[in-house]
Amino acid sequence: MVRIAIAGAAGRMGRNLVQACEDNPDTILTQAVEHKESPFIGNDAGLVAGIQQLSVAITDVPDAEKFDVLIDFTHPTVTTDYVDYCVTHGKKMVIGTTGCDEALEQKMQKAGESIAIMYAHNMSIGVNLCLNLLHTAAKTLGDSVDIEIIEAHHRHKVDAPSGTAVKMGRVIADALGRNLSDCAVYGREGQTGARDRKTIGFETIRGGDIVGEHTVLFAADGERIEITHKASSRMTFANGAIHASVWVNQKNPGLYGMSDVLSL
Ligand code: NAD
């Protein structure tokens, strides 16, 4: 049985993770962590998640003796501290937080020299399958199409474009031998001029309770291909993260992705 600590346990994803951890026969929730001013400190993590009492009180400090894998779905400024914590205590990690900058990603890479970390912008099997399809589509269509990535999320999301959209852009840019930071165009307004075929466009929609939708458009003259993924429940990400925790618990130090977990 893999002992799980969840950082951000009272958040939107945290509550789903508590449930997914309880549903999985190979995992047990032993730690639920929130920031020190959270009104949920001291409350039972199961009740906060809307399931049964689990007798795991939400705390503001993790206890390394009590868990094997820490799952972080918080905020990049928080994730960086949990990476330090897990390296210091030799604990494995699953990181789902998005909006992490290059410095934090480099820190994860370095941490992977001493602990096993699984880091993915999107833990859903469907999205990771889409990444494979996008690679194939980009390789096949090459520079003959205009490529646009359109994503939609709920009104509370704090980063844009979504980590998944950026990952999709990276996969496509790699397949085409382009550097995403050189060819990405984020939104358009005013006299933009004609479209440069070598660019990859990103459009962001924020509203209501949309869980997460991504469409990649490959538009040619006379036809277009659209590859779309729509998430209708956060449980798809939570189940993926719990599955990844069981997987990473058996791994040697390294920085892994969801494609490693799913052998894609
Ligand atoms: P949220 O704001 O609902 O939850 C974040 C939680 O972290 C909050 O409860 C907050 O109190 C808590 N927190 C803040 N500081 C903390 C600390 N020091 N220690 C412990 N907890 C702390 O946000 P959310 O919608 O649950 O999303 C969280 C992150 O997960 C975002 O970056 C989001 O983009 C990402 N996400 C990733 C995936 C994926 O599959 N990888 C899927 C959905 C969301």
mmCIF file of C-alpha atoms and ligand atoms in Angstrom:
data_model
loop_
_atom_site.group_PDB
_atom_site.id
_atom_site.type_symbol
_atom_site.label_atom_id
_atom_site.label_comp_id
_atom_site.label_asym_id
_atom_site.label_seq_id
_atom_site.Cartn_x
_atom_site.Cartn_y
_atom_site.Cartn_z
ATOM 1 C CA MET A 1 0.000 0.000 0.000
ATOM 2 C CA VAL A 2 1.446 3.362 -1.058
ATOM 3 C CA ARG A 3 1.086 6.067 1.610
ATOM 4 C CA ILE A 4 0.006 9.351 0.010
ATOM 5 C CA ALA A 5 0.367 12.969 1.137
ATOM 6 C CA ILE A 6 -1.712 15.524 -0.769
ATOM 7 C CA ALA A 7 -0.558 19.158 -0.824
ATOM 8 C CA GLY A 8 -3.481 21.456 -1.597
ATOM 9 C CA ALA A 9 -5.922 18.905 -0.146
ATOM 10 C CA ALA A 10 -8.806 21.360 0.186
ATOM 11 C CA GLY A 11 -8.460 22.760 -3.347
ATOM 12 C CA ARG A 12 -10.582 21.813 -6.364
ATOM 13 C CA MET A 13 -8.090 19.147 -7.443
ATOM 14 C CA GLY A 14 -7.157 18.251 -3.861
ATOM 15 C CA ARG A 15 -10.699 17.148 -3.008
ATOM 16 C CA ASN A 16 -10.850 14.965 -6.123
ATOM 17 C CA LEU A 17 -7.435 13.519 -5.251
ATOM 18 C CA VAL A 18 -8.638 12.578 -1.768
ATOM 19 C CA GLN A 19 -11.539 10.693 -3.340
ATOM 20 C CA ALA A 20 -9.362 9.029 -6.022
ATOM 21 C CA CYS A 21 -6.862 7.966 -3.343
ATOM 22 C CA GLU A 22 -9.678 6.416 -1.320
ATOM 23 C CA ASP A 23 -11.074 4.647 -4.429
ATOM 24 C CA ASN A 24 -7.725 3.090 -5.400
ATOM 25 C CA PRO A 25 -7.008 -0.252 -3.630
ATOM 26 C CA ASP A 26 -3.216 0.359 -3.777
ATOM 27 C CA THR A 27 -3.137 3.742 -2.022
ATOM 28 C CA ILE A 28 -3.957 5.143 1.402
ATOM 29 C CA LEU A 29 -4.199 8.817 2.335
ATOM 30 C CA THR A 30 -1.981 9.466 5.350
ATOM 31 C CA GLN A 31 -1.344 13.223 5.071
ATOM 32 C CA ALA A 32 -3.450 16.130 3.830
ATOM 33 C CA VAL A 33 -1.689 19.496 3.762
ATOM 34 C CA GLU A 34 -2.938 23.050 3.242
ATOM 35 C CA HIS A 35 -1.423 26.504 3.727
ATOM 36 C CA LYS A 36 -1.221 27.633 7.329
ATOM 37 C CA GLU A 37 -4.052 30.159 7.102
ATOM 38 C CA SER A 38 -6.489 27.764 5.475
ATOM 39 C CA PRO A 39 -9.860 27.579 7.259
ATOM 40 C CA PHE A 40 -9.734 23.800 6.722
ATOM 41 C CA ILE A 41 -6.752 23.145 9.040
ATOM 42 C CA GLY A 42 -7.819 20.519 11.605
ATOM 43 C CA ASN A 43 -10.808 19.358 9.514
ATOM 44 C CA ASP A 44 -11.076 15.778 8.302
ATOM 45 C CA ALA A 45 -9.792 15.520 4.686
ATOM 46 C CA GLY A 46 -12.508 13.023 3.729
ATOM 47 C CA LEU A 47 -15.334 15.231 4.976
ATOM 48 C CA VAL A 48 -13.836 18.299 3.248
ATOM 49 C CA ALA A 49 -13.724 16.238 0.028
ATOM 50 C CA GLY A 50 -17.395 15.381 0.451
ATOM 51 C CA ILE A 51 -16.836 11.665 1.112
ATOM 52 C CA GLN A 52 -16.760 9.745 4.393
ATOM 53 C CA GLN A 53 -14.581 10.536 7.421
ATOM 54 C CA LEU A 54 -11.025 9.263 6.799
ATOM 55 C CA SER A 55 -9.525 10.233 10.170
ATOM 56 C CA VAL A 56 -6.825 12.269 8.410
ATOM 57 C CA ALA A 57 -6.833 15.832 9.747
ATOM 58 C CA ILE A 58 -5.655 18.565 7.371
ATOM 59 C CA THR A 59 -2.361 19.989 8.654
ATOM 60 C CA ASP A 60 -0.113 22.860 7.582
ATOM 61 C CA VAL A 61 3.169 20.908 7.849
ATOM 62 C CA PRO A 62 3.871 17.563 6.175
ATOM 63 C CA ASP A 63 5.428 14.773 8.256
ATOM 64 C CA ALA A 64 7.957 12.854 6.138
ATOM 65 C CA GLU A 65 7.681 9.803 8.420
ATOM 66 C CA LYS A 66 4.052 9.353 7.422
ATOM 67 C CA PHE A 67 4.066 9.160 3.604
ATOM 68 C CA ASP A 68 5.841 7.607 0.606
ATOM 69 C CA VAL A 69 4.703 9.931 -2.224
ATOM 70 C CA LEU A 70 3.691 13.597 -2.021
ATOM 71 C CA ILE A 71 1.192 14.783 -4.642
ATOM 72 C CA ASP A 72 1.331 18.531 -5.315
ATOM 73 C CA PHE A 73 -1.550 20.374 -7.006
ATOM 74 C CA THR A 74 -1.039 23.858 -5.555
ATOM 75 C CA HIS A 75 0.718 26.866 -7.077
ATOM 76 C CA PRO A 76 4.273 27.188 -8.487
ATOM 77 C CA THR A 77 5.410 29.362 -5.543
ATOM 78 C CA VAL A 78 4.339 26.527 -3.229
ATOM 79 C CA THR A 79 5.555 23.663 -5.417
ATOM 80 C CA THR A 80 9.134 24.950 -5.264
ATOM 81 C CA ASP A 81 9.112 24.556 -1.443
ATOM 82 C CA TYR A 82 7.670 21.027 -1.667
ATOM 83 C CA VAL A 83 10.401 20.021 -4.144
ATOM 84 C CA ASP A 84 12.998 21.187 -1.573
ATOM 85 C CA TYR A 85 11.137 19.338 1.184
ATOM 86 C CA CYS A 86 10.986 16.051 -0.741
ATOM 87 C CA VAL A 87 14.666 16.236 -1.749
ATOM 88 C CA THR A 88 15.678 16.900 1.877
ATOM 89 C CA HIS A 89 13.602 13.965 3.140
ATOM 90 C CA GLY A 90 14.201 11.593 0.206
ATOM 91 C CA LYS A 91 10.485 11.391 -0.694
ATOM 92 C CA LYS A 92 8.969 10.704 -4.109
ATOM 93 C CA MET A 93 6.701 13.257 -5.786
ATOM 94 C CA VAL A 94 3.899 13.659 -8.294
ATOM 95 C CA ILE A 95 3.545 17.271 -9.480
ATOM 96 C CA GLY A 96 0.422 18.414 -11.319
ATOM 97 C CA THR A 97 0.740 22.145 -10.660
ATOM 98 C CA THR A 98 0.830 24.187 -13.874
ATOM 99 C CA GLY A 99 2.352 27.576 -14.667
ATOM 100 C CA CYS A 100 5.812 26.441 -13.449
ATOM 101 C CA ASP A 101 8.556 28.567 -15.018
ATOM 102 C CA GLU A 102 11.828 27.364 -16.525
ATOM 103 C CA ALA A 103 13.737 27.878 -13.249
ATOM 104 C CA LEU A 104 11.291 25.635 -11.371
ATOM 105 C CA GLU A 105 11.383 23.010 -14.129
ATOM 106 C CA GLN A 106 15.197 23.054 -13.920
ATOM 107 C CA LYS A 107 14.920 22.618 -10.165
ATOM 108 C CA MET A 108 12.725 19.533 -10.744
ATOM 109 C CA GLN A 109 15.327 18.185 -13.198
ATOM 110 C CA LYS A 110 18.038 18.619 -10.551
ATOM 111 C CA ALA A 111 15.804 17.066 -7.875
ATOM 112 C CA GLY A 112 15.378 14.078 -10.206
ATOM 113 C CA GLU A 113 19.040 13.252 -9.568
ATOM 114 C CA SER A 114 18.174 12.231 -6.008
ATOM 115 C CA ILE A 115 14.418 11.429 -5.964
ATOM 116 C CA ALA A 116 11.815 10.061 -8.399
ATOM 117 C CA ILE A 117 9.444 12.814 -9.623
ATOM 118 C CA MET A 118 6.559 12.519 -12.056
ATOM 119 C CA TYR A 119 5.596 15.952 -13.446
ATOM 120 C CA ALA A 120 2.811 16.432 -15.975
ATOM 121 C CA HIS A 121 0.676 19.384 -17.043
ATOM 122 C CA ASN A 122 -2.186 16.992 -17.605
ATOM 123 C CA MET A 123 -2.690 13.597 -15.964
ATOM 124 C CA SER A 124 -5.554 12.398 -18.152
ATOM 125 C CA ILE A 125 -4.931 9.338 -20.339
ATOM 126 C CA GLY A 126 -6.970 10.941 -23.151
ATOM 127 C CA VAL A 127 -4.822 14.094 -23.256
ATOM 128 C CA ASN A 128 -1.634 12.062 -23.279
ATOM 129 C CA LEU A 129 -2.972 9.983 -26.160
ATOM 130 C CA CYS A 130 -3.809 13.280 -27.939
ATOM 131 C CA LEU A 131 -0.158 14.358 -27.551
ATOM 132 C CA ASN A 132 0.848 11.263 -29.541
ATOM 133 C CA LEU A 133 -1.769 12.008 -32.203
ATOM 134 C CA LEU A 134 -0.548 15.611 -32.421
ATOM 135 C CA HIS A 135 3.030 14.470 -32.970
ATOM 136 C CA THR A 136 1.887 12.215 -35.815
ATOM 137 C CA ALA A 137 -0.318 14.929 -37.351
ATOM 138 C CA ALA A 138 2.431 17.563 -37.210
ATOM 139 C CA LYS A 139 5.025 15.191 -38.709
ATOM 140 C CA THR A 140 2.641 14.250 -41.531
ATOM 141 C CA LEU A 141 1.308 17.728 -42.325
ATOM 142 C CA GLY A 142 4.608 19.578 -41.839
ATOM 143 C CA ASP A 143 4.671 23.216 -42.900
ATOM 144 C CA SER A 144 1.639 22.860 -45.227
ATOM 145 C CA VAL A 145 -0.893 23.923 -42.565
ATOM 146 C CA ASP A 146 -1.648 26.752 -40.128
ATOM 147 C CA ILE A 147 -1.648 25.471 -36.540
ATOM 148 C CA GLU A 148 -3.791 27.019 -33.799
ATOM 149 C CA ILE A 149 -4.293 25.787 -30.228
ATOM 150 C CA ILE A 150 -7.547 26.839 -28.543
ATOM 151 C CA GLU A 151 -8.127 26.098 -24.862
ATOM 152 C CA ALA A 152 -11.005 26.790 -22.470
ATOM 153 C CA HIS A 153 -11.088 26.568 -18.658
ATOM 154 C CA HIS A 154 -13.176 27.699 -15.666
ATOM 155 C CA ARG A 155 -13.105 31.313 -14.500
ATOM 156 C CA HIS A 156 -10.878 30.569 -11.457
ATOM 157 C CA LYS A 157 -7.858 29.374 -13.444
ATOM 158 C CA VAL A 158 -4.918 31.699 -12.753
ATOM 159 C CA ASP A 159 -2.463 30.870 -15.575
ATOM 160 C CA ALA A 160 -2.755 31.127 -19.367
ATOM 161 C CA PRO A 161 -2.374 29.517 -21.775
ATOM 162 C CA SER A 162 -2.969 26.269 -19.901
ATOM 163 C CA GLY A 163 -0.019 23.994 -19.175
ATOM 164 C CA THR A 164 -1.624 21.412 -21.444
ATOM 165 C CA ALA A 165 -1.871 23.879 -24.332
ATOM 166 C CA VAL A 166 1.803 24.770 -23.877
ATOM 167 C CA LYS A 167 2.732 21.072 -23.783
ATOM 168 C CA MET A 168 0.716 20.510 -26.987
ATOM 169 C CA GLY A 169 2.582 23.424 -28.583
ATOM 170 C CA ARG A 170 5.942 21.977 -27.527
ATOM 171 C CA VAL A 171 5.111 18.535 -28.936
ATOM 172 C CA ILE A 172 4.067 20.091 -32.279
ATOM 173 C CA ALA A 173 7.055 22.463 -32.417
ATOM 174 C CA ASP A 174 9.468 19.580 -31.679
ATOM 175 C CA ALA A 175 7.888 17.462 -34.429
ATOM 176 C CA LEU A 176 8.346 20.359 -36.881
ATOM 177 C CA GLY A 177 11.883 21.221 -35.770
ATOM 178 C CA ARG A 178 10.742 24.628 -34.476
ATOM 179 C CA ASN A 179 11.469 26.357 -31.167
ATOM 180 C CA LEU A 180 8.130 27.136 -29.464
ATOM 181 C CA SER A 181 9.377 30.323 -27.803
ATOM 182 C CA ASP A 182 10.330 31.680 -31.267
ATOM 183 C CA CYS A 183 7.154 30.693 -33.126
ATOM 184 C CA ALA A 184 4.334 31.032 -30.528
ATOM 185 C CA VAL A 185 1.764 33.834 -31.011
ATOM 186 C CA TYR A 186 -0.493 34.490 -27.985
ATOM 187 C CA GLY A 187 -3.835 36.070 -28.973
ATOM 188 C CA ARG A 188 -4.270 38.623 -31.751
ATOM 189 C CA GLU A 189 -5.656 42.148 -31.887
ATOM 190 C CA GLY A 190 -5.586 45.087 -34.291
ATOM 191 C CA GLN A 191 -3.559 45.231 -37.529
ATOM 192 C CA THR A 192 -1.840 41.868 -37.189
ATOM 193 C CA GLY A 193 -0.890 41.447 -40.865
ATOM 194 C CA ALA A 194 -1.294 38.146 -42.720
ATOM 195 C CA ARG A 195 -0.619 34.962 -40.818
ATOM 196 C CA ASP A 196 2.889 33.512 -40.929
ATOM 197 C CA ARG A 197 2.568 29.746 -41.542
ATOM 198 C CA LYS A 198 5.592 29.063 -39.323
ATOM 199 C CA THR A 199 3.820 30.402 -36.238
ATOM 200 C CA ILE A 200 1.748 28.401 -33.738
ATOM 201 C CA GLY A 201 -1.205 30.411 -32.407
ATOM 202 C CA PHE A 202 -2.680 30.162 -28.898
ATOM 203 C CA GLU A 203 -6.182 31.318 -27.959
ATOM 204 C CA THR A 204 -7.484 31.276 -24.382
ATOM 205 C CA ILE A 205 -11.100 31.177 -23.194
ATOM 206 C CA ARG A 206 -11.999 31.546 -19.494
ATOM 207 C CA GLY A 207 -15.521 31.125 -18.170
ATOM 208 C CA GLY A 208 -17.953 29.431 -15.822
ATOM 209 C CA ASP A 209 -17.105 25.931 -14.653
ATOM 210 C CA ILE A 210 -15.425 24.531 -17.792
ATOM 211 C CA VAL A 211 -13.153 21.733 -16.493
ATOM 212 C CA GLY A 212 -10.748 21.810 -19.458
ATOM 213 C CA GLU A 213 -11.057 21.732 -23.253
ATOM 214 C CA HIS A 214 -8.295 21.773 -25.877
ATOM 215 C CA THR A 215 -8.581 21.857 -29.658
ATOM 216 C CA VAL A 216 -5.645 21.854 -32.050
ATOM 217 C CA LEU A 217 -6.523 23.052 -35.503
ATOM 218 C CA PHE A 218 -4.432 22.089 -38.537
ATOM 219 C CA ALA A 219 -5.883 24.344 -41.260
ATOM 220 C CA ALA A 220 -4.936 23.962 -44.920
ATOM 221 C CA ASP A 221 -6.519 25.433 -48.045
ATOM 222 C CA GLY A 222 -9.576 23.266 -48.730
ATOM 223 C CA GLU A 223 -9.598 21.169 -45.559
ATOM 224 C CA ARG A 224 -8.797 21.206 -41.879
ATOM 225 C CA ILE A 225 -8.190 18.673 -39.139
ATOM 226 C CA GLU A 226 -9.211 19.303 -35.520
ATOM 227 C CA ILE A 227 -8.000 17.181 -32.624
ATOM 228 C CA THR A 228 -10.079 17.894 -29.518
ATOM 229 C CA HIS A 229 -10.027 16.713 -25.915
ATOM 230 C CA LYS A 230 -12.783 17.645 -23.463
ATOM 231 C CA ALA A 231 -12.560 16.860 -19.760
ATOM 232 C CA SER A 232 -15.937 16.783 -18.019
ATOM 233 C CA SER A 233 -14.724 15.842 -14.522
ATOM 234 C CA ARG A 234 -11.580 16.571 -12.485
ATOM 235 C CA MET A 235 -11.642 12.898 -11.440
ATOM 236 C CA THR A 236 -9.943 12.050 -14.746
ATOM 237 C CA PHE A 237 -6.870 14.073 -13.628
ATOM 238 C CA ALA A 238 -7.099 12.813 -10.039
ATOM 239 C CA ASN A 239 -7.252 9.134 -11.044
ATOM 240 C CA GLY A 240 -4.276 9.694 -13.364
ATOM 241 C CA ALA A 241 -2.274 11.302 -10.537
ATOM 242 C CA ILE A 242 -3.030 8.458 -8.106
ATOM 243 C CA HIS A 243 -2.097 5.880 -10.773
ATOM 244 C CA ALA A 244 1.153 7.837 -11.314
ATOM 245 C CA SER A 245 1.865 7.791 -7.547
ATOM 246 C CA VAL A 246 1.757 3.992 -7.437
ATOM 247 C CA TRP A 247 4.014 3.895 -10.518
ATOM 248 C CA VAL A 248 6.561 6.462 -9.268
ATOM 249 C CA ASN A 249 6.792 4.760 -5.870
ATOM 250 C CA GLN A 250 8.633 1.887 -7.597
ATOM 251 C CA LYS A 251 10.966 4.086 -9.619
ATOM 252 C CA ASN A 252 14.607 5.055 -9.178
ATOM 253 C CA PRO A 253 15.521 8.757 -9.074
ATOM 254 C CA GLY A 254 14.635 10.637 -12.242
ATOM 255 C CA LEU A 255 12.216 13.187 -13.683
ATOM 256 C CA TYR A 256 9.426 11.338 -15.462
ATOM 257 C CA GLY A 257 6.359 12.344 -17.493
ATOM 258 C CA MET A 258 2.916 10.878 -17.997
ATOM 259 C CA SER A 259 4.087 9.218 -21.232
ATOM 260 C CA ASP A 260 6.500 7.153 -19.078
ATOM 261 C CA VAL A 261 3.704 6.174 -16.690
ATOM 262 C CA LEU A 262 1.421 5.148 -19.569
ATOM 263 C CA SER A 263 4.258 3.630 -21.690
ATOM 264 C CA LEU A 264 3.111 5.747 -24.652
HETATM 265 P P1 NAD B 1 -7.122 25.498 -6.144
HETATM 266 O O1 NAD B 1 -6.776 26.941 -5.962
HETATM 267 O O2 NAD B 1 -8.546 25.090 -6.004
HETATM 268 O O3 NAD B 1 -6.268 24.601 -5.113
HETATM 269 C C1 NAD B 1 -4.942 24.889 -4.721
HETATM 270 C C2 NAD B 1 -4.862 24.589 -3.238
HETATM 271 O O4 NAD B 1 -3.512 24.723 -2.797
HETATM 272 C C3 NAD B 1 -5.718 25.563 -2.388
HETATM 273 O O5 NAD B 1 -6.609 24.817 -1.570
HETATM 274 C C4 NAD B 1 -4.674 26.294 -1.574
HETATM 275 O O6 NAD B 1 -5.155 26.660 -0.298
HETATM 276 C C5 NAD B 1 -3.591 25.222 -1.475
HETATM 277 N N1 NAD B 1 -2.301 25.749 -0.993
HETATM 278 C C6 NAD B 1 -1.802 27.017 -1.091
HETATM 279 N N2 NAD B 1 -0.623 27.089 -0.454
HETATM 280 C C7 NAD B 1 -0.362 25.857 0.050
HETATM 281 C C8 NAD B 1 0.699 25.316 0.833
HETATM 282 N N3 NAD B 1 1.771 26.057 1.205
HETATM 283 N N4 NAD B 1 0.642 23.997 1.182
HETATM 284 C C9 NAD B 1 -0.426 23.238 0.820
HETATM 285 N N5 NAD B 1 -1.476 23.717 0.108
HETATM 286 C C10 NAD B 1 -1.433 25.007 -0.278
HETATM 287 O O7 NAD B 1 -6.543 25.094 -7.576
HETATM 288 P P2 NAD B 1 -6.879 23.787 -8.425
HETATM 289 O O8 NAD B 1 -7.919 24.082 -9.419
HETATM 290 O O9 NAD B 1 -7.032 22.617 -7.498
HETATM 291 O O10 NAD B 1 -5.510 23.639 -9.252
HETATM 292 C C11 NAD B 1 -4.268 23.463 -8.596
HETATM 293 C C12 NAD B 1 -3.174 23.328 -9.651
HETATM 294 O O11 NAD B 1 -3.354 22.096 -10.384
HETATM 295 C C13 NAD B 1 -3.196 24.440 -10.709
HETATM 296 O O12 NAD B 1 -1.856 24.765 -11.055
HETATM 297 C C14 NAD B 1 -3.918 23.796 -11.879
HETATM 298 O O13 NAD B 1 -3.612 24.382 -13.122
HETATM 299 C C15 NAD B 1 -3.347 22.393 -11.775
HETATM 300 N N6 NAD B 1 -4.104 21.339 -12.468
HETATM 301 C C16 NAD B 1 -3.372 20.361 -13.047
HETATM 302 C C17 NAD B 1 -3.995 19.299 -13.671
HETATM 303 C C18 NAD B 1 -3.162 18.181 -14.228
HETATM 304 O O14 NAD B 1 -3.710 17.180 -14.732
HETATM 305 N N7 NAD B 1 -1.819 18.269 -14.148
HETATM 306 C C19 NAD B 1 -5.398 19.235 -13.714
HETATM 307 C C20 NAD B 1 -6.133 20.259 -13.110
HETATM 308 C C21 NAD B 1 -5.471 21.311 -12.468
#
